[in-house]
């Protein structure tokens, strides 16, 4: 943990293998805490954590709040509908208000890419000791979701020791609305860093060809990729082809609120061609785990039967793992403040 260098968590492109290991190990420790007796650890007593969500959220926000409570932090939540946003206040001024009240960590979600980073840059320039954790920004990034996906998958492959090596050489399919998915972008950094080969699968309108270059250029703002050997990214337009040899499948919601136009007209056809159902899963070489970041649209990107099949569906694990993963992230950011 002493090697942890991140004051903010905005994106995973700057994460080293050591960083992934640290998060997975700490998550595992929090996950293994006894379920009986007091569930609270005193680790963040006296710290103030604020959720600044300018966009709706069910899972991310409530699991961060629960994670903060489990670490005994004080937690404050901002709600756009009842705030001064409607009076024209900017996200930065809103953030400044909460920092003036003493926030140590701001978890920021916004519909526009880059807002958490702009807020972080401002506080760095003014030498404020607050950490920014990106809770999802536009199409850009959703690092805590990718880290909980990573924990869930590495734990699935080796529950005794969830670690990045568990994914080396594995083939992971991500299927659906890739274009509008910040979760996929963060997962691409995390999965390829651990040596997994990712096959992206979707129709042309939701999966542009240039995704193949996603992790080939050095991450923006960095001269060098911290990962020496990343897994490969390939693209497939056919679900049958994508699922051959696969070890795990991620499926994604059609993120209509992030689409500038309606890119799909026939949802039944979409489900037939790209939906994850027991019929299409027969293309897989064996029973493989299915993940989904939520919220789910049953019968479109995933069938109810798959979603409710505990022998393959890891969605419940993703949600329950989100608490120890987010405890780990809050803990690491709070500790970085002491350095
Ligand atoms: N909950 C995820 C996100 O915030 C995925 C989604 O919205 O479909 O990006």
Short mmCIF file of C-alpha atoms and ligand atoms in Angstrom, two decimals:
data_model
loop_
_atom_site.label_atom_id
_atom_site.label_comp_id
_atom_site.label_asym_id
_atom_site.label_seq_id
_atom_site.Cartn_x
_atom_site.Cartn_y
_atom_site.Cartn_z
CA UNK A 1 0.00 0.00 0.00
CA UNK A 2 2.97 2.24 0.58
CA UNK A 3 3.42 2.39 -3.23
CA UNK A 4 0.02 3.93 -3.81
CA UNK A 5 0.57 7.23 -5.64
CA UNK A 6 -2.84 8.36 -6.82
CA UNK A 7 -4.33 11.41 -5.17
CA UNK A 8 -7.38 11.12 -7.45
CA UNK A 9 -8.95 8.21 -9.32
CA UNK A 10 -10.15 9.63 -12.62
CA UNK A 11 -9.36 6.89 -15.12
CA UNK A 12 -7.51 3.56 -15.15
CA UNK A 13 -5.12 4.39 -17.99
CA UNK A 14 -2.47 5.43 -15.45
CA UNK A 15 -2.86 2.31 -13.27
CA UNK A 16 0.13 0.00 -12.97
CA UNK A 17 -0.12 -3.72 -12.24
CA UNK A 18 0.94 -2.90 -8.70
CA UNK A 19 -2.08 -0.56 -8.39
CA UNK A 20 -4.48 -3.28 -9.56
CA UNK A 21 -2.91 -5.75 -7.12
CA UNK A 22 -3.21 -3.29 -4.25
CA UNK A 23 -6.90 -2.70 -4.94
CA UNK A 24 -7.68 -6.41 -5.31
CA UNK A 25 -5.79 -7.39 -2.15
CA UNK A 26 -7.34 -4.68 -0.03
CA UNK A 27 -10.80 -5.47 -1.41
CA UNK A 28 -10.31 -9.10 -0.47
CA UNK A 29 -9.40 -8.12 3.07
CA UNK A 30 -12.53 -5.99 3.38
CA UNK A 31 -14.66 -8.71 1.82
CA UNK A 32 -13.41 -11.29 4.29
CA UNK A 33 -14.25 -9.22 7.37
CA UNK A 34 -16.64 -11.13 9.63
CA UNK A 35 -20.28 -10.59 8.71
CA UNK A 36 -21.42 -10.75 12.32
CA UNK A 37 -20.90 -8.19 15.08
CA UNK A 38 -20.06 -4.59 14.27
CA UNK A 39 -19.46 -4.22 10.55
CA UNK A 40 -17.81 -0.85 11.01
CA UNK A 41 -14.08 -0.22 10.91
CA UNK A 42 -12.80 3.00 12.46
CA UNK A 43 -10.39 3.62 9.52
CA UNK A 44 -11.95 6.83 8.17
CA UNK A 45 -13.38 8.23 11.38
CA UNK A 46 -13.54 12.02 11.15
CA UNK A 47 -13.21 12.07 7.34
CA UNK A 48 -15.93 13.66 5.23
CA UNK A 49 -16.92 12.00 1.96
CA UNK A 50 -19.31 13.73 -0.42
CA UNK A 51 -21.18 12.17 -3.34
CA UNK A 52 -21.67 14.82 -6.04
CA UNK A 53 -23.87 13.05 -8.56
CA UNK A 54 -25.11 15.34 -11.33
CA UNK A 55 -26.51 12.27 -13.14
CA UNK A 56 -28.83 9.56 -11.77
CA UNK A 57 -27.39 6.49 -10.09
CA UNK A 58 -28.67 3.56 -8.05
CA UNK A 59 -25.77 1.18 -7.49
CA UNK A 60 -22.73 3.44 -7.61
CA UNK A 61 -23.99 6.07 -5.26
CA UNK A 62 -25.55 3.82 -2.65
CA UNK A 63 -22.59 1.44 -2.57
CA UNK A 64 -20.13 4.34 -2.14
CA UNK A 65 -22.28 5.64 0.70
CA UNK A 66 -22.41 2.25 2.36
CA UNK A 67 -18.66 1.78 1.84
CA UNK A 68 -18.00 5.15 3.52
CA UNK A 69 -20.26 4.21 6.44
CA UNK A 70 -18.53 0.85 6.89
CA UNK A 71 -15.26 2.80 7.27
CA UNK A 72 -16.90 5.15 9.82
CA UNK A 73 -16.58 8.26 7.61
CA UNK A 74 -19.13 11.06 7.62
CA UNK A 75 -21.05 11.13 4.38
CA UNK A 76 -22.83 13.98 2.66
CA UNK A 77 -24.92 13.61 -0.50
CA UNK A 78 -25.68 16.22 -3.10
CA UNK A 79 -28.92 15.91 -5.04
CA UNK A 80 -29.22 17.93 -8.29
CA UNK A 81 -33.00 18.22 -8.15
CA UNK A 82 -33.02 20.06 -4.81
CA UNK A 83 -29.76 22.01 -5.22
CA UNK A 84 -28.77 25.46 -6.46
CA UNK A 85 -27.87 23.93 -9.85
CA UNK A 86 -31.29 25.04 -11.07
CA UNK A 87 -30.21 28.59 -10.11
CA UNK A 88 -27.28 28.37 -12.49
CA UNK A 89 -24.46 27.22 -10.20
CA UNK A 90 -21.68 25.35 -12.03
CA UNK A 91 -20.41 21.89 -10.99
CA UNK A 92 -17.10 23.46 -9.95
CA UNK A 93 -18.78 26.00 -7.68
CA UNK A 94 -20.89 23.21 -6.23
CA UNK A 95 -17.70 21.23 -5.56
CA UNK A 96 -16.07 24.29 -3.96
CA UNK A 97 -19.01 24.62 -1.60
CA UNK A 98 -18.59 21.06 -0.33
CA UNK A 99 -14.83 21.43 -0.02
CA UNK A 100 -15.36 24.59 2.03
CA UNK A 101 -17.48 22.44 4.35
CA UNK A 102 -14.48 20.14 4.78
CA UNK A 103 -14.95 17.32 2.25
CA UNK A 104 -11.88 15.07 2.06
CA UNK A 105 -13.08 13.02 -0.92
CA UNK A 106 -15.58 14.07 -3.59
CA UNK A 107 -17.13 11.31 -5.69
CA UNK A 108 -18.23 13.05 -8.87
CA UNK A 109 -20.57 11.79 -11.58
CA UNK A 110 -21.49 13.97 -14.56
CA UNK A 111 -23.02 13.47 -18.01
CA UNK A 112 -20.08 15.31 -19.64
CA UNK A 113 -16.71 13.63 -20.01
CA UNK A 114 -13.91 15.45 -18.21
CA UNK A 115 -15.87 17.18 -15.43
CA UNK A 116 -14.25 15.18 -12.56
CA UNK A 117 -10.81 15.88 -14.07
CA UNK A 118 -11.49 19.61 -14.40
CA UNK A 119 -12.53 19.73 -10.75
CA UNK A 120 -9.42 17.75 -9.73
CA UNK A 121 -7.16 20.09 -11.76
CA UNK A 122 -8.70 23.12 -10.14
CA UNK A 123 -8.13 21.80 -6.62
CA UNK A 124 -4.57 20.74 -7.46
CA UNK A 125 -3.79 24.22 -8.75
CA UNK A 126 -5.21 25.83 -5.64
CA UNK A 127 -3.36 23.26 -3.50
CA UNK A 128 -6.44 21.89 -1.81
CA UNK A 129 -5.97 18.48 -0.21
CA UNK A 130 -9.21 17.02 -1.55
CA UNK A 131 -9.29 13.80 -3.63
CA UNK A 132 -11.64 13.35 -6.59
CA UNK A 133 -13.03 9.95 -7.44
CA UNK A 134 -14.72 9.68 -10.82
CA UNK A 135 -18.16 8.11 -10.38
CA UNK A 136 -18.73 8.04 -14.16
CA UNK A 137 -18.23 10.89 -16.65
CA UNK A 138 -20.03 10.91 -20.02
CA UNK A 139 -18.68 8.25 -22.33
CA UNK A 140 -15.20 8.54 -20.87
CA UNK A 141 -14.63 6.49 -17.76
CA UNK A 142 -16.13 4.65 -14.80
CA UNK A 143 -13.08 3.36 -12.92
CA UNK A 144 -14.75 1.99 -9.79
CA UNK A 145 -17.15 -0.10 -11.90
CA UNK A 146 -14.26 -1.61 -13.88
CA UNK A 147 -12.40 -2.37 -10.63
CA UNK A 148 -15.38 -4.17 -9.16
CA UNK A 149 -15.78 -6.07 -12.42
CA UNK A 150 -12.11 -6.96 -12.22
CA UNK A 151 -12.42 -8.15 -8.65
CA UNK A 152 -15.52 -10.21 -9.51
CA UNK A 153 -13.82 -11.89 -12.46
CA UNK A 154 -10.47 -12.54 -10.80
CA UNK A 155 -12.35 -13.93 -7.78
CA UNK A 156 -14.43 -16.15 -10.08
CA UNK A 157 -11.27 -17.65 -11.62
CA UNK A 158 -9.51 -18.09 -8.26
CA UNK A 159 -11.56 -17.31 -5.17
CA UNK A 160 -8.58 -18.00 -2.87
CA UNK A 161 -6.45 -15.32 -4.49
CA UNK A 162 -8.15 -12.72 -6.68
CA UNK A 163 -5.19 -11.20 -8.52
CA UNK A 164 -4.41 -9.79 -12.00
CA UNK A 165 -2.57 -12.98 -13.09
CA UNK A 166 -5.87 -14.88 -12.97
CA UNK A 167 -6.83 -13.15 -16.21
CA UNK A 168 -3.60 -13.68 -18.17
CA UNK A 169 -4.44 -15.23 -21.56
CA UNK A 170 -8.19 -15.34 -20.85
CA UNK A 171 -10.55 -14.34 -23.64
CA UNK A 172 -13.27 -11.93 -22.52
CA UNK A 173 -16.16 -10.83 -24.75
CA UNK A 174 -17.84 -7.44 -24.26
CA UNK A 175 -21.10 -7.35 -26.20
CA UNK A 176 -23.51 -4.55 -27.09
CA UNK A 177 -23.49 -0.76 -26.99
CA UNK A 178 -19.73 -0.30 -26.77
CA UNK A 179 -19.77 3.20 -28.26
CA UNK A 180 -21.70 4.76 -25.37
CA UNK A 181 -20.12 2.68 -22.62
CA UNK A 182 -17.74 4.36 -20.19
CA UNK A 183 -17.72 1.03 -18.34
CA UNK A 184 -16.23 -0.68 -21.40
CA UNK A 185 -13.56 1.99 -21.81
CA UNK A 186 -12.45 1.52 -18.19
CA UNK A 187 -12.70 -2.26 -18.50
CA UNK A 188 -10.49 -2.18 -21.57
CA UNK A 189 -7.70 -0.55 -19.57
CA UNK A 190 -8.12 -2.96 -16.66
CA UNK A 191 -8.61 -6.24 -18.54
CA UNK A 192 -5.81 -5.70 -21.07
CA UNK A 193 -3.46 -4.61 -18.26
CA UNK A 194 -4.00 -8.02 -16.66
CA UNK A 195 -3.17 -9.76 -19.94
CA UNK A 196 -6.73 -10.68 -20.97
CA UNK A 197 -7.58 -10.60 -24.67
CA UNK A 198 -10.82 -8.72 -25.24
CA UNK A 199 -13.20 -9.29 -28.14
CA UNK A 200 -15.68 -6.46 -28.63
CA UNK A 201 -18.91 -7.44 -30.34
CA UNK A 202 -21.76 -5.28 -31.61
CA UNK A 203 -23.35 -3.75 -34.70
CA UNK A 204 -21.48 -1.05 -36.71
CA UNK A 205 -23.57 1.77 -35.29
CA UNK A 206 -22.67 0.85 -31.69
CA UNK A 207 -19.10 -0.32 -32.21
CA UNK A 208 -16.84 1.79 -34.44
CA UNK A 209 -13.80 0.04 -35.96
CA UNK A 210 -11.30 2.36 -34.30
CA UNK A 211 -11.94 0.73 -30.91
CA UNK A 212 -9.31 -1.72 -32.05
CA UNK A 213 -6.70 1.00 -31.38
CA UNK A 214 -8.10 1.89 -27.97
CA UNK A 215 -5.12 0.88 -25.86
CA UNK A 216 -2.42 1.11 -28.55
CA UNK A 217 -1.65 4.80 -28.09
CA UNK A 218 -0.23 5.98 -24.76
CA UNK A 219 -3.07 7.11 -22.54
CA UNK A 220 -3.90 10.81 -22.88
CA UNK A 221 -1.63 13.09 -20.88
CA UNK A 222 0.98 10.33 -20.48
CA UNK A 223 4.11 9.75 -22.50
CA UNK A 224 4.30 6.09 -21.57
CA UNK A 225 1.86 3.31 -20.86
CA UNK A 226 2.54 1.97 -17.31
CA UNK A 227 1.75 -1.54 -18.58
CA UNK A 228 4.47 -3.30 -20.58
CA UNK A 229 2.39 -5.99 -22.28
CA UNK A 230 -1.31 -5.48 -22.72
CA UNK A 231 -3.72 -8.13 -23.96
CA UNK A 232 -5.12 -7.71 -27.48
CA UNK A 233 -8.38 -6.04 -28.47
CA UNK A 234 -10.27 -7.48 -31.46
CA UNK A 235 -13.64 -6.71 -32.99
CA UNK A 236 -16.30 -9.14 -34.12
CA UNK A 237 -19.64 -8.39 -35.74
CA UNK A 238 -20.93 -11.88 -35.09
CA UNK A 239 -21.86 -13.10 -31.62
CA UNK A 240 -21.24 -16.68 -32.65
CA UNK A 241 -17.66 -15.83 -33.64
CA UNK A 242 -17.10 -13.71 -30.51
CA UNK A 243 -18.24 -16.43 -28.13
CA UNK A 244 -16.08 -19.22 -29.53
CA UNK A 245 -13.27 -19.87 -27.03
CA UNK A 246 -14.53 -17.24 -24.64
CA UNK A 247 -13.91 -17.43 -20.84
CA UNK A 248 -16.39 -14.74 -19.73
CA UNK A 249 -19.00 -12.44 -21.29
CA UNK A 250 -19.91 -8.86 -20.38
CA UNK A 251 -23.16 -7.47 -21.74
CA UNK A 252 -24.20 -3.82 -21.81
CA UNK A 253 -27.39 -1.78 -21.79
CA UNK A 254 -28.32 0.30 -24.84
CA UNK A 255 -27.41 3.65 -23.28
CA UNK A 256 -30.09 5.71 -25.04
CA UNK A 257 -29.59 8.80 -22.89
CA UNK A 258 -26.02 9.02 -24.23
CA UNK A 259 -27.01 8.56 -27.90
CA UNK A 260 -27.30 11.66 -30.07
CA UNK A 261 -29.76 9.87 -32.38
CA UNK A 262 -31.70 6.64 -32.30
CA UNK A 263 -29.14 4.15 -33.58
CA UNK A 264 -31.29 1.04 -33.36
CA UNK A 265 -34.75 0.52 -34.69
CA UNK A 266 -35.50 -3.14 -34.18
CA UNK A 267 -34.99 -4.27 -30.59
CA UNK A 268 -36.22 -7.81 -31.24
CA UNK A 269 -33.64 -8.26 -33.95
CA UNK A 270 -30.98 -6.76 -31.67
CA UNK A 271 -31.80 -9.28 -28.96
CA UNK A 272 -31.68 -12.12 -31.49
CA UNK A 273 -28.29 -11.06 -32.86
CA UNK A 274 -26.51 -9.57 -29.85
CA UNK A 275 -28.63 -10.41 -26.81
CA UNK A 276 -27.21 -12.78 -24.22
CA UNK A 277 -29.68 -15.63 -23.84
CA UNK A 278 -29.29 -19.36 -23.30
CA UNK A 279 -29.64 -19.97 -27.05
CA UNK A 280 -26.74 -17.66 -27.99
CA UNK A 281 -24.65 -18.86 -25.05
CA UNK A 282 -24.53 -22.29 -26.71
CA UNK A 283 -21.79 -20.84 -28.93
CA UNK A 284 -19.51 -20.72 -25.87
CA UNK A 285 -17.16 -23.66 -25.44
CA UNK A 286 -18.55 -24.36 -21.95
CA UNK A 287 -20.61 -22.68 -19.20
CA UNK A 288 -19.05 -19.22 -18.80
CA UNK A 289 -19.84 -16.39 -16.38
CA UNK A 290 -21.99 -13.47 -17.57
CA UNK A 291 -21.54 -9.95 -16.16
CA UNK A 292 -23.56 -6.75 -16.53
CA UNK A 293 -22.87 -3.37 -14.88
CA UNK A 294 -26.59 -2.53 -14.49
CA UNK A 295 -29.09 -1.06 -14.88
CA UNK A 296 -30.42 -3.99 -16.88
CA UNK A 297 -33.05 -3.97 -19.62
CA UNK A 298 -34.43 -7.50 -19.48
CA UNK A 299 -35.18 -9.08 -22.83
CA UNK A 300 -32.99 -6.61 -24.77
CA UNK A 301 -29.27 -7.05 -24.03
CA UNK A 302 -29.86 -10.03 -21.71
CA UNK A 303 -32.74 -12.46 -21.24
CA UNK A 304 -34.50 -12.77 -17.91
CA UNK A 305 -33.59 -16.46 -17.88
CA UNK A 306 -29.85 -15.72 -18.01
CA UNK A 307 -30.14 -12.85 -15.56
CA UNK A 308 -31.91 -15.09 -13.06
CA UNK A 309 -29.62 -18.09 -13.58
CA UNK A 310 -27.23 -18.11 -10.60
CA UNK A 311 -25.13 -20.84 -12.19
CA UNK A 312 -23.75 -18.35 -14.74
CA UNK A 313 -24.87 -14.82 -13.91
CA UNK A 314 -22.47 -12.80 -11.71
CA UNK A 315 -24.58 -9.63 -11.47
CA UNK A 316 -25.38 -10.17 -7.78
CA UNK A 317 -21.69 -10.75 -7.06
CA UNK A 318 -20.82 -7.54 -8.90
CA UNK A 319 -23.23 -5.60 -6.71
CA UNK A 320 -22.11 -7.17 -3.43
CA UNK A 321 -18.43 -6.83 -4.35
CA UNK A 322 -18.96 -3.16 -5.13
CA UNK A 323 -18.95 -2.41 -1.39
CA UNK A 324 -15.50 -3.84 -0.46
CA UNK A 325 -14.03 -2.50 -3.73
CA UNK A 326 -15.29 0.99 -3.00
CA UNK A 327 -14.15 0.70 0.64
CA UNK A 328 -10.69 -0.09 -0.72
CA UNK A 329 -10.70 2.94 -3.05
CA UNK A 330 -11.86 5.33 -0.31
CA UNK A 331 -9.31 3.88 2.10
CA UNK A 332 -6.44 4.29 -0.41
CA UNK A 333 -7.40 7.88 -1.26
CA UNK A 334 -7.73 8.80 2.41
CA UNK A 335 -4.34 7.22 3.10
CA UNK A 336 -2.78 9.17 0.18
CA UNK A 337 -3.78 12.35 2.01
CA UNK A 338 -1.54 11.40 4.94
CA UNK A 339 1.55 10.98 2.74
N1 LIG B 1 -24.20 2.12 -14.65
C1 LIG B 1 -23.26 2.19 -15.75
C2 LIG B 1 -22.83 3.62 -16.02
O1 LIG B 1 -23.09 4.47 -15.19
C3 LIG B 1 -23.75 1.48 -16.98
C4 LIG B 1 -25.00 2.02 -17.60
O2 LIG B 1 -25.45 3.14 -17.28
O3 LIG B 1 -25.56 1.29 -18.43
O4 LIG B 1 -22.22 3.87 -17.03
#
